[in-house]
Structures are given as structure tokens and as C-alpha cells.
PDB file of C-alpha atoms in Angstrom:
ATOM      1  CA  MET A   1      22.061  48.586 -75.807  1.00  0.00           C
ATOM      2  CA  VAL A   2      22.914  48.435 -71.953  1.00  0.00           C
ATOM      3  CA  LYS A   3      24.629  44.761 -72.943  1.00  0.00           C
ATOM      4  CA  LEU A   4      26.617  45.829 -75.471  1.00  0.00           C
ATOM      5  CA  VAL A   5      28.218  49.011 -72.975  1.00  0.00           C
ATOM      6  CA  ILE A   6      28.344  46.123 -70.312  1.00  0.00           C
ATOM      7  CA  LEU A   7      30.235  43.588 -72.989  1.00  0.00           C
ATOM      8  CA  SER A   8      32.354  46.382 -73.888  1.00  0.00           C
ATOM      9  CA  MET A   9      33.558  46.842 -70.185  1.00  0.00           C
ATOM     10  CA  ALA A  10      33.769  43.576 -69.405  1.00  0.00           C
ATOM     11  CA  MET A  11      36.109  42.543 -72.396  1.00  0.00           C
ATOM     12  CA  LEU A  12      38.371  45.845 -71.495  1.00  0.00           C
ATOM     13  CA  LEU A  13      38.578  44.452 -68.243  1.00  0.00           C
ATOM     14  CA  PHE A  14      39.559  41.280 -69.199  1.00  0.00           C
ATOM     15  CA  ALA A  15      42.148  42.580 -71.811  1.00  0.00           C
ATOM     16  CA  CYS A  16      43.734  44.901 -69.012  1.00  0.00           C
ATOM     17  CA  THR A  17      44.290  41.421 -66.875  1.00  0.00           C
ATOM     18  CA  CYS A  18      45.529  39.465 -69.841  1.00  0.00           C
ATOM     19  CA  ALA A  19      47.710  42.454 -70.762  1.00  0.00           C
ATOM     20  CA  VAL A  20      49.044  42.155 -66.528  1.00  0.00           C
ATOM     21  CA  LEU A  21      49.654  38.666 -66.979  1.00  0.00           C
ATOM     22  CA  GLN A  22      51.903  38.692 -70.200  1.00  0.00           C
ATOM     23  CA  MET A  23      54.130  41.107 -68.563  1.00  0.00           C
ATOM     24  CA  ARG A  24      54.541  38.385 -65.870  1.00  0.00           C
ATOM     25  CA  LEU A  25      55.463  35.782 -68.212  1.00  0.00           C
ATOM     26  CA  ALA A  26      58.907  36.517 -68.432  1.00  0.00           C
ATOM     27  CA  ALA A  27      59.803  36.873 -64.593  1.00  0.00           C
ATOM     28  CA  GLU A  28      57.356  33.858 -63.697  1.00  0.00           C
ATOM     29  CA  SER A  29      57.700  29.843 -64.721  1.00  0.00           C
ATOM     30  CA  GLY A  30      55.481  26.295 -63.606  1.00  0.00           C
ATOM     31  CA  THR A  31      51.585  26.512 -63.213  1.00  0.00           C
ATOM     32  CA  THR A  32      51.236  30.782 -63.068  1.00  0.00           C
ATOM     33  CA  ARG A  33      53.135  30.805 -66.530  1.00  0.00           C
ATOM     34  CA  ILE A  34      50.926  28.112 -68.125  1.00  0.00           C
ATOM     35  CA  ILE A  35      47.418  29.406 -66.724  1.00  0.00           C
ATOM     36  CA  ALA A  36      48.332  33.205 -68.153  1.00  0.00           C
ATOM     37  CA  LEU A  37      49.484  31.622 -71.312  1.00  0.00           C
ATOM     38  CA  PHE A  38      45.851  29.914 -71.505  1.00  0.00           C
ATOM     39  CA  PHE A  39      44.018  33.177 -70.814  1.00  0.00           C
ATOM     40  CA  VAL A  40      46.122  34.977 -73.338  1.00  0.00           C
ATOM     41  CA  ILE A  41      45.259  32.436 -76.137  1.00  0.00           C
ATOM     42  CA  PHE A  42      41.791  32.450 -74.955  1.00  0.00           C
ATOM     43  CA  TYR A  43      41.730  36.455 -75.267  1.00  0.00           C
ATOM     44  CA  GLU A  44      42.871  36.228 -78.977  1.00  0.00           C
ATOM     45  CA  LYS A  45      40.695  33.919 -80.084  1.00  0.00           C
ATOM     46  CA  ARG A  46      37.575  35.857 -78.638  1.00  0.00           C
ATOM     47  CA  GLN A  47      39.004  38.763 -80.172  1.00  0.00           C
ATOM     48  CA  GLU A  48      38.851  36.990 -83.786  1.00  0.00           C
ATOM     49  CA  MET A  49      35.429  35.231 -82.942  1.00  0.00           C
ATOM     50  CA  CYS A  50      34.107  38.800 -82.293  1.00  0.00           C
ATOM     51  CA  TYR A  51      35.408  40.176 -85.636  1.00  0.00           C
ATOM     52  CA  THR A  52      34.105  37.447 -87.512  1.00  0.00           C
ATOM     53  CA  ILE A  53      30.500  37.468 -86.625  1.00  0.00           C
ATOM     54  CA  LYS A  54      30.460  41.290 -87.298  1.00  0.00           C
ATOM     55  CA  VAL A  55      30.528  40.102 -91.014  1.00  0.00           C
ATOM     56  CA  ALA A  56      27.225  39.712 -92.668  1.00  0.00           C
ATOM     57  CA  PRO A  57      26.307  36.975 -95.001  1.00  0.00           C
ATOM     58  CA  ALA A  58      26.426  37.949 -98.642  1.00  0.00           C
ATOM     59  CA  ASP A  59      22.643  37.479 -98.859  1.00  0.00           C
ATOM     60  CA  ARG A  60      21.946  39.618 -96.438  1.00  0.00           C
ATOM     61  CA  ILE A  61      24.117  42.252 -97.386  1.00  0.00           C
ATOM     62  CA  SER A  62      22.602  42.184-100.771  1.00  0.00           C
ATOM     63  CA  GLY A  63      18.667  42.544 -99.599  1.00  0.00           C
ATOM     64  CA  PHE A  64      18.200  39.791-102.028  1.00  0.00           C
ATOM     65  CA  ARG A  65      15.826  36.686-101.111  1.00  0.00           C
ATOM     66  CA  LYS A  66      16.964  33.450-101.226  1.00  0.00           C
ATOM     67  CA  PRO A  67      15.140  31.367-104.074  1.00  0.00           C
ATOM     68  CA  GLY A  68      11.912  29.969-102.412  1.00  0.00           C
ATOM     69  CA  GLY A  69      12.722  31.503 -99.131  1.00  0.00           C
ATOM     70  CA  ARG A  70      11.746  34.740 -97.030  1.00  0.00           C
ATOM     71  CA  GLN A  71      13.639  37.942 -97.648  1.00  0.00           C
ATOM     72  CA  GLU A  72      16.273  38.190 -94.500  1.00  0.00           C
ATOM     73  CA  ALA A  73      15.688  41.844 -94.581  1.00  0.00           C
ATOM     74  CA  ALA A  74      12.574  44.512 -94.204  1.00  0.00           C
ATOM     75  CA  GLU A  75      12.293  45.012 -98.182  1.00  0.00           C
ATOM     76  CA  MET A  76       9.569  44.370-100.564  1.00  0.00           C
ATOM     77  CA  LYS A  77       9.900  42.266-103.465  1.00  0.00           C
ATOM     78  CA  ILE A  78       7.428  42.962-106.302  1.00  0.00           C
ATOM     79  CA  TYR A  79       7.092  40.803-109.514  1.00  0.00           C
ATOM     80  CA  PHE A  80       5.557  42.920-112.383  1.00  0.00           C
ATOM     81  CA  VAL A  81       4.089  40.736-115.268  1.00  0.00           C
ATOM     82  CA  ARG A  82       2.126  41.620-118.280  1.00  0.00           C
ATOM     83  CA  HIS A  83      -0.790  39.295-119.086  1.00  0.00           C
ATOM     84  CA  GLY A  84      -0.751  36.541-121.217  1.00  0.00           C
ATOM     85  CA  GLU A  85      -1.759  36.832-125.179  1.00  0.00           C
ATOM     86  CA  THR A  86      -5.319  37.749-126.330  1.00  0.00           C
ATOM     87  CA  ASP A  87      -6.601  37.209-129.719  1.00  0.00           C
ATOM     88  CA  TRP A  88      -6.209  40.909-130.134  1.00  0.00           C
ATOM     89  CA  ASN A  89      -2.905  40.977-129.315  1.00  0.00           C
ATOM     90  CA  LYS A  90      -2.497  38.299-132.446  1.00  0.00           C
ATOM     91  CA  ALA A  91      -4.376  40.726-134.179  1.00  0.00           C
ATOM     92  CA  ARG A  92      -2.086  43.648-133.474  1.00  0.00           C
ATOM     93  CA  ARG A  93      -5.383  45.433-132.345  1.00  0.00           C
ATOM     94  CA  ILE A  94      -5.774  47.685-129.537  1.00  0.00           C
ATOM     95  CA  GLN A  95      -7.347  46.733-126.767  1.00  0.00           C
ATOM     96  CA  GLY A  96      -6.816  49.402-124.086  1.00  0.00           C
ATOM     97  CA  GLN A  97      -9.606  49.366-121.775  1.00  0.00           C
ATOM     98  CA  VAL A  98     -11.919  46.886-123.714  1.00  0.00           C
ATOM     99  CA  ASP A  99     -12.058  43.509-121.539  1.00  0.00           C
ATOM    100  CA  ILE A 100     -10.560  40.982-123.875  1.00  0.00           C
ATOM    101  CA  PRO A 101      -9.973  37.532-122.373  1.00  0.00           C
ATOM    102  CA  LEU A 102      -6.803  35.414-122.455  1.00  0.00           C
ATOM    103  CA  ASN A 103      -6.928  32.597-125.867  1.00  0.00           C
ATOM    104  CA  GLY A 104      -5.715  29.396-125.320  1.00  0.00           C
ATOM    105  CA  PHE A 105      -1.732  30.333-125.997  1.00  0.00           C
ATOM    106  CA  GLY A 106      -2.081  32.710-123.606  1.00  0.00           C
ATOM    107  CA  ARG A 107      -3.253  30.729-120.646  1.00  0.00           C
ATOM    108  CA  HIS A 108      -0.127  28.476-121.887  1.00  0.00           C
ATOM    109  CA  LEU A 109       2.378  30.920-121.076  1.00  0.00           C
ATOM    110  CA  ALA A 110       0.650  31.955-118.000  1.00  0.00           C
ATOM    111  CA  GLU A 111       1.026  28.465-116.908  1.00  0.00           C
ATOM    112  CA  GLU A 112       4.710  28.226-117.767  1.00  0.00           C
ATOM    113  CA  THR A 113       5.506  31.557-115.904  1.00  0.00           C
ATOM    114  CA  ALA A 114       3.494  29.993-113.021  1.00  0.00           C
ATOM    115  CA  LYS A 115       6.037  27.092-113.400  1.00  0.00           C
ATOM    116  CA  GLY A 116       8.836  29.792-113.140  1.00  0.00           C
ATOM    117  CA  LEU A 117       7.362  31.145-110.379  1.00  0.00           C
ATOM    118  CA  ALA A 118       6.394  28.039-108.391  1.00  0.00           C
ATOM    119  CA  ASP A 119       8.451  28.794-105.418  1.00  0.00           C
ATOM    120  CA  VAL A 120       7.749  32.371-104.825  1.00  0.00           C
ATOM    121  CA  PRO A 121       6.348  32.824-101.746  1.00  0.00           C
ATOM    122  CA  PHE A 122       3.790  35.518-102.688  1.00  0.00           C
ATOM    123  CA  ASP A 123       1.965  37.458-100.037  1.00  0.00           C
ATOM    124  CA  ILE A 124      -0.413  39.444-101.842  1.00  0.00           C
ATOM    125  CA  CYS A 125      -1.444  40.374-105.347  1.00  0.00           C
ATOM    126  CA  TYR A 126      -2.716  43.503-107.307  1.00  0.00           C
ATOM    127  CA  THR A 127      -4.164  43.367-110.518  1.00  0.00           C
ATOM    128  CA  SER A 128      -5.682  45.428-113.374  1.00  0.00           C
ATOM    129  CA  PRO A 129      -9.400  44.644-112.797  1.00  0.00           C
ATOM    130  CA  LEU A 130      -9.454  43.867-116.846  1.00  0.00           C
ATOM    131  CA  GLY A 131     -10.065  40.146-117.343  1.00  0.00           C
ATOM    132  CA  ARG A 132      -6.817  38.966-119.091  1.00  0.00           C
ATOM    133  CA  ALA A 133      -4.439  40.190-116.049  1.00  0.00           C
ATOM    134  CA  ALA A 134      -6.783  39.016-113.483  1.00  0.00           C
ATOM    135  CA  GLU A 135      -6.750  35.527-115.176  1.00  0.00           C
ATOM    136  CA  THR A 136      -3.194  35.790-115.328  1.00  0.00           C
ATOM    137  CA  ALA A 137      -2.529  36.157-111.618  1.00  0.00           C
ATOM    138  CA  ARG A 138      -4.791  33.566-110.712  1.00  0.00           C
ATOM    139  CA  ILE A 139      -2.747  31.143-112.961  1.00  0.00           C
ATOM    140  CA  ILE A 140       0.446  32.179-111.510  1.00  0.00           C
ATOM    141  CA  LEU A 141      -0.843  31.901-108.093  1.00  0.00           C
ATOM    142  CA  GLY A 142      -2.326  28.248-108.674  1.00  0.00           C
ATOM    143  CA  ASP A 143      -3.903  26.963-105.508  1.00  0.00           C
ATOM    144  CA  ARG A 144      -1.750  30.021-103.047  1.00  0.00           C
ATOM    145  CA  LYS A 145      -4.001  31.342-100.770  1.00  0.00           C
ATOM    146  CA  VAL A 146      -3.094  34.929-101.813  1.00  0.00           C
ATOM    147  CA  PRO A 147      -5.417  37.791-101.298  1.00  0.00           C
ATOM    148  CA  VAL A 148      -5.944  39.475-104.627  1.00  0.00           C
ATOM    149  CA  ILE A 149      -6.787  42.696-104.802  1.00  0.00           C
ATOM    150  CA  GLU A 150      -7.954  44.570-108.159  1.00  0.00           C
ATOM    151  CA  GLU A 151      -6.429  48.309-108.519  1.00  0.00           C
ATOM    152  CA  GLU A 152      -7.784  50.381-111.162  1.00  0.00           C
ATOM    153  CA  ARG A 153      -4.829  52.766-111.412  1.00  0.00           C
ATOM    154  CA  ILE A 154      -2.616  49.912-113.052  1.00  0.00           C
ATOM    155  CA  GLU A 155      -5.368  49.154-115.529  1.00  0.00           C
ATOM    156  CA  GLU A 156      -4.544  49.352-118.993  1.00  0.00           C
ATOM    157  CA  MET A 157      -4.290  53.296-121.415  1.00  0.00           C
ATOM    158  CA  ALA A 158      -7.770  54.060-122.242  1.00  0.00           C
ATOM    159  CA  PHE A 159      -7.418  54.848-126.603  1.00  0.00           C
ATOM    160  CA  GLY A 160     -10.785  55.952-126.435  1.00  0.00           C
ATOM    161  CA  ALA A 161     -11.930  55.944-130.524  1.00  0.00           C
ATOM    162  CA  TYR A 162      -8.658  54.132-131.295  1.00  0.00           C
ATOM    163  CA  GLU A 163      -9.711  50.609-129.299  1.00  0.00           C
ATOM    164  CA  GLY A 164     -10.163  47.890-131.705  1.00  0.00           C
ATOM    165  CA  LYS A 165      -8.073  49.573-134.681  1.00  0.00           C
ATOM    166  CA  CYS A 166      -5.197  47.366-135.792  1.00  0.00           C
ATOM    167  CA  CYS A 167      -1.823  48.650-135.621  1.00  0.00           C
ATOM    168  CA  SER A 168       0.314  46.335-137.682  1.00  0.00           C
ATOM    169  CA  LYS A 169       2.441  47.712-140.658  1.00  0.00           C
ATOM    170  CA  LYS A 170       0.559  45.639-142.578  1.00  0.00           C
ATOM    171  CA  GLY A 171      -2.943  46.281-141.364  1.00  0.00           C
ATOM    172  CA  TRP A 172      -2.741  49.846-140.271  1.00  0.00           C
ATOM    173  CA  GLU A 173      -6.320  51.251-139.759  1.00  0.00           C
ATOM    174  CA  LEU A 174      -5.238  54.350-137.768  1.00  0.00           C
ATOM    175  CA  PRO A 175      -4.220  57.875-138.519  1.00  0.00           C
ATOM    176  CA  GLU A 176      -0.580  58.963-139.788  1.00  0.00           C
ATOM    177  CA  GLU A 177       0.020  60.881-136.221  1.00  0.00           C
ATOM    178  CA  PHE A 178      -0.680  57.751-134.311  1.00  0.00           C
ATOM    179  CA  GLN A 179       3.142  56.782-135.034  1.00  0.00           C
ATOM    180  CA  ARG A 180       3.766  59.108-132.276  1.00  0.00           C
ATOM    181  CA  PHE A 181       2.740  56.476-129.730  1.00  0.00           C
ATOM    182  CA  PHE A 182       5.301  54.168-130.539  1.00  0.00           C
ATOM    183  CA  ASP A 183       8.146  57.189-131.108  1.00  0.00           C
ATOM    184  CA  ASP A 184       7.247  60.297-129.624  1.00  0.00           C
ATOM    185  CA  PRO A 185       5.191  59.941-126.261  1.00  0.00           C
ATOM    186  CA  GLU A 186       5.388  63.494-125.535  1.00  0.00           C
ATOM    187  CA  HIS A 187       3.547  64.763-128.648  1.00  0.00           C
ATOM    188  CA  TYR A 188       1.240  61.769-128.779  1.00  0.00           C
ATOM    189  CA  ILE A 189      -2.296  63.584-129.847  1.00  0.00           C
ATOM    190  CA  VAL A 190      -4.965  61.963-127.402  1.00  0.00           C
ATOM    191  CA  PRO A 191      -8.097  60.487-129.411  1.00  0.00           C
ATOM    192  CA  ALA A 192     -11.188  61.088-128.379  1.00  0.00           C
ATOM    193  CA  GLY A 193     -12.075  59.355-124.762  1.00  0.00           C
ATOM    194  CA  GLY A 194      -8.243  58.272-124.171  1.00  0.00           C
ATOM    195  CA  GLU A 195      -5.400  58.804-122.283  1.00  0.00           C
ATOM    196  CA  GLY A 196      -2.076  60.266-122.524  1.00  0.00           C
ATOM    197  CA  PHE A 197       1.121  59.383-121.444  1.00  0.00           C
ATOM    198  CA  ALA A 198       0.842  61.519-118.742  1.00  0.00           C
ATOM    199  CA  ASP A 199      -1.981  60.567-117.628  1.00  0.00           C
ATOM    200  CA  VAL A 200      -0.978  56.812-117.228  1.00  0.00           C
ATOM    201  CA  LYS A 201       2.499  57.815-115.595  1.00  0.00           C
ATOM    202  CA  ARG A 202       0.366  59.962-113.092  1.00  0.00           C
ATOM    203  CA  ARG A 203      -1.733  57.280-111.725  1.00  0.00           C
ATOM    204  CA  THR A 204       0.528  54.431-111.933  1.00  0.00           C
ATOM    205  CA  GLY A 205       3.132  56.652-110.024  1.00  0.00           C
ATOM    206  CA  GLU A 206       0.422  57.120-107.297  1.00  0.00           C
ATOM    207  CA  PHE A 207      -0.526  53.249-106.807  1.00  0.00           C
ATOM    208  CA  LEU A 208       3.626  52.690-106.438  1.00  0.00           C
ATOM    209  CA  ALA A 209       4.045  55.474-103.355  1.00  0.00           C
ATOM    210  CA  GLU A 210       1.080  54.263-101.973  1.00  0.00           C
ATOM    211  CA  LEU A 211       2.195  50.950-102.387  1.00  0.00           C
ATOM    212  CA  PHE A 212       6.037  51.406-101.302  1.00  0.00           C
ATOM    213  CA  GLN A 213       4.514  53.331 -98.073  1.00  0.00           C
ATOM    214  CA  LYS A 214       2.773  50.112 -96.647  1.00  0.00           C
ATOM    215  CA  ASP A 215       4.585  49.363 -93.531  1.00  0.00           C
ATOM    216  CA  GLU A 216       2.463  46.174 -93.046  1.00  0.00           C
ATOM    217  CA  LEU A 217       3.937  45.039 -96.541  1.00  0.00           C
ATOM    218  CA  GLU A 218       7.649  45.978 -95.919  1.00  0.00           C
ATOM    219  CA  ASP A 219       8.867  42.208 -95.764  1.00  0.00           C
ATOM    220  CA  SER A 220       6.358  40.926 -98.179  1.00  0.00           C
ATOM    221  CA  VAL A 221       6.545  39.332-101.683  1.00  0.00           C
ATOM    222  CA  VAL A 222       3.871  41.199-104.295  1.00  0.00           C
ATOM    223  CA  LEU A 223       2.568  40.202-107.594  1.00  0.00           C
ATOM    224  CA  VAL A 224       1.798  42.804-109.783  1.00  0.00           C
ATOM    225  CA  THR A 225      -0.268  41.690-113.092  1.00  0.00           C
ATOM    226  CA  THR A 226      -0.768  44.654-115.905  1.00  0.00           C
ATOM    227  CA  HIS A 227      -0.730  45.690-118.894  1.00  0.00           C
ATOM    228  CA  GLY A 228       1.776  46.877-121.770  1.00  0.00           C
ATOM    229  CA  ALA A 229       1.377  50.681-121.879  1.00  0.00           C
ATOM    230  CA  ALA A 230       0.937  50.298-117.716  1.00  0.00           C
ATOM    231  CA  LEU A 231       4.008  48.781-117.080  1.00  0.00           C
ATOM    232  CA  ALA A 232       5.609  50.656-119.000  1.00  0.00           C
ATOM    233  CA  GLY A 233       4.599  53.695-117.301  1.00  0.00           C
ATOM    234  CA  ILE A 234       5.150  51.691-113.551  1.00  0.00           C
ATOM    235  CA  LEU A 235       8.748  51.434-115.038  1.00  0.00           C
ATOM    236  CA  ASN A 236       9.219  54.920-115.871  1.00  0.00           C
ATOM    237  CA  ASN A 237       8.456  56.018-112.553  1.00  0.00           C
ATOM    238  CA  ILE A 238      10.856  53.709-111.025  1.00  0.00           C
ATOM    239  CA  LYS A 239      13.535  54.313-113.219  1.00  0.00           C
ATOM    240  CA  GLY A 240      12.899  58.239-112.942  1.00  0.00           C
ATOM    241  CA  ARG A 241      12.863  58.609-116.605  1.00  0.00           C
ATOM    242  CA  PRO A 242      11.500  61.762-118.663  1.00  0.00           C
ATOM    243  CA  LEU A 243       8.154  60.944-120.401  1.00  0.00           C
ATOM    244  CA  GLY A 244      10.054  61.109-124.166  1.00  0.00           C
ATOM    245  CA  ASP A 245      11.727  57.597-122.542  1.00  0.00           C
ATOM    246  CA  TYR A 246       8.658  56.140-121.487  1.00  0.00           C
ATOM    247  CA  TRP A 247       8.768  52.731-123.586  1.00  0.00           C
ATOM    248  CA  GLY A 248      12.118  52.255-121.531  1.00  0.00           C
ATOM    249  CA  VAL A 249      13.515  48.833-123.284  1.00  0.00           C
ATOM    250  CA  GLY A 250      10.521  48.631-125.116  1.00  0.00           C
ATOM    251  CA  VAL A 251       6.881  46.993-124.792  1.00  0.00           C
ATOM    252  CA  HIS A 252       7.204  43.771-122.441  1.00  0.00           C
ATOM    253  CA  LYS A 253       6.607  40.443-123.975  1.00  0.00           C
ATOM    254  CA  ASN A 254       3.081  38.870-122.612  1.00  0.00           C
ATOM    255  CA  CYS A 255       3.808  37.319-119.193  1.00  0.00           C
ATOM    256  CA  ALA A 256       7.275  38.506-119.249  1.00  0.00           C
ATOM    257  CA  VAL A 257       8.461  39.128-115.517  1.00  0.00           C
ATOM    258  CA  THR A 258      10.251  42.098-114.034  1.00  0.00           C
ATOM    259  CA  GLU A 259      11.371  41.765-110.544  1.00  0.00           C
ATOM    260  CA  VAL A 260      11.895  44.858-108.553  1.00  0.00           C
ATOM    261  CA  GLU A 261      13.227  45.491-104.676  1.00  0.00           C
ATOM    262  CA  VAL A 262      12.268  48.084-102.600  1.00  0.00           C
ATOM    263  CA  SER A 263      13.977  49.057 -99.297  1.00  0.00           C
ATOM    264  CA  ARG A 264      12.667  52.182 -97.363  1.00  0.00           C
ATOM    265  CA  GLY A 265      10.722  53.533-100.390  1.00  0.00           C
ATOM    266  CA  ARG A 266      13.151  53.288-102.796  1.00  0.00           C
ATOM    267  CA  ALA A 267      12.876  50.591-105.481  1.00  0.00           C
ATOM    268  CA  HIS A 268      15.659  48.692-107.449  1.00  0.00           C
ATOM    269  CA  ILE A 269      15.343  46.592-110.461  1.00  0.00           C
ATOM    270  CA  ILE A 270      16.772  43.278-110.208  1.00  0.00           C
ATOM    271  CA  SER A 271      15.429  42.229-113.647  1.00  0.00           C
ATOM    272  CA  GLU A 272      13.427  43.239-116.402  1.00  0.00           C
ATOM    273  CA  ASN A 273      11.683  41.889-119.116  1.00  0.00           C
ATOM    274  CA  VAL A 274      12.130  38.014-118.192  1.00  0.00           C
ATOM    275  CA  VAL A 275      10.196  35.071-119.726  1.00  0.00           C
ATOM    276  CA  TYR A 276       9.709  31.267-118.383  1.00  0.00           C
ATOM    277  CA  TYR A 277       8.798  29.952-121.371  1.00  0.00           C
ATOM    278  CA  GLU A 278      10.267  28.883-124.622  1.00  0.00           C
ATOM    279  CA  ASP A 279       7.754  29.912-127.135  1.00  0.00           C
ATOM    280  CA  GLU A 280       8.296  32.402-129.973  1.00  0.00           C
ATOM    281  CA  VAL A 281       6.235  35.552-129.324  1.00  0.00           C
ATOM    282  CA  ALA A 282       6.360  38.228-132.295  1.00  0.00           C
ATOM    283  CA  PRO A 283       6.958  41.902-131.180  1.00  0.00           C
ATOM    284  CA  TRP A 284       3.705  43.510-130.876  1.00  0.00           C
ATOM    285  CA  GLU A 285       4.324  46.139-133.158  1.00  0.00           C
ATOM    286  CA  GLU A 286       4.954  44.207-136.247  1.00  0.00           C
TER     287      GLU A 286
END
């Protein structure tokens, strides 16, 4: 601040000197006129330079990280990823908190996603403790030396007695009112041992609030691997939407990526439900 004041005073003095020299141009000639003209031109060019350096580059104004580089400003970048496919996903069975591993196709999707995110300089990873999310994280990170932290608050929604049941239209094994899970989250009837949407939204919201306030991560790139219903709760929190709009754009595809930027504790979604593979994955409700 002191340097700025001194510089401003010097510039003001210099400007006054140039003004005096300009007034003498009409009356004087020879060497004095040439010197005065030199100082006037130099002052005007100096002013142009000062205005120019005040304009920040576009990528700094937006705060977006350059591909494969670090962020220019003190902002957190988070990549939320739903896990790869499992056999229960393929059979349209409700997994919930049953620890079903990735299948071969699920690992393939994670590998393709890893290629798409290969240039992202992750600093830390938070994963659901369930194996399908944790393995997805390991595949995406590859040989990066990144701390991986298991976080129970981003574990999948608990379905209690419904876990293992088929929810496809052809193989439906659930009570009729379970349809509210898809169409009417506010009035979803929680099965024995299960969770409601408000429960998942609350715990994922607590995770986000804590993550956003971590000073040590304010200029970091974070990977978060989680699940369909849990991720919907995360995004419902970020968007500030009511419980009735819990699903937003719908259940994300396996290994779909959502990029979020956080600045001063406020989150902004850059892109949502983006895949880095060309394989066809059928909607999970079918």
C-alpha cells in the first residue's frame, strides 16, 4: 500500500512537470523543445502502460483453471464422479449400502474416465467407503500420489429392506408406493432400516459445508467419488433446490463427471453429468 502511494505521488509530480514543459513548447525552440517533447511522449506512453496492466487475463477473471494447470486464484475445484457399473446396476437391483464391486465394464468406464481426467492435477480425494466408489477413485487417480480419504457422509442412500430388490419396469419386486422414489421424493415412504431423502441431503450438505471451509484446500483440486442418490443430494444442496426437485437432471450415468468451482465458500457448477467414454449405458430406471 505504501509503495502504491509513493508511486502515485511520483506520477503526479511527473505529470505536473510535463504540463509545464508543454506550456513552454510554444515559446522555446532547439534543444529545450526536443527534450520537452521527449518527456511528454514518454509520459503519455507510461500512462498507456499503467492502464494496460490493470486488465487481468480472461482466465484470471473467470477463475477457471487452465487445462492441466493450476488455478490462478485461490479457488477450489471439485470433480464429483459417480462410480462405475456393477452387476447389480446392470440387473437394476437396488444396491444402497450393500458393498457390490465394480464389474469388468464398470472398470472399463473408470479407465476411460481416467484418460479424460489425466491432465487434472488432483491434490486430494474423498470417496465413499463402499468398494465400487473407492475402486473408481483408484482407477481415475492411477499412479498419482494423492491422499484418499474415506467419507461416510457421501455413502449411498440406505434402502434397508429394499436392498437387492429389482426396480426395473419388467422385473419390479417392490411395493407400488416405491415409485415415489423416482416421482415424488418429498413423500417417499422410507422402508425399515432405510433413509429418507432429507437424511441424505442433510449428511451430504454437512460434508460440503465442511469441505468448502477448509482453508488448506482453498487452492486445491479435489476428486469426490460417490453414488447416484448421494450425488443427487450433493447437487441438490449446491443448487439450493427444494427436496421435491431432488433428482435435478436425473440420476447421473456411471462414471459421469460434474465439475464444481468453489470461491469464498460459494459453489458454482461448471458442467454436469459429462462422460469421457463412447459406450452406451442404458438409463438405470429401465
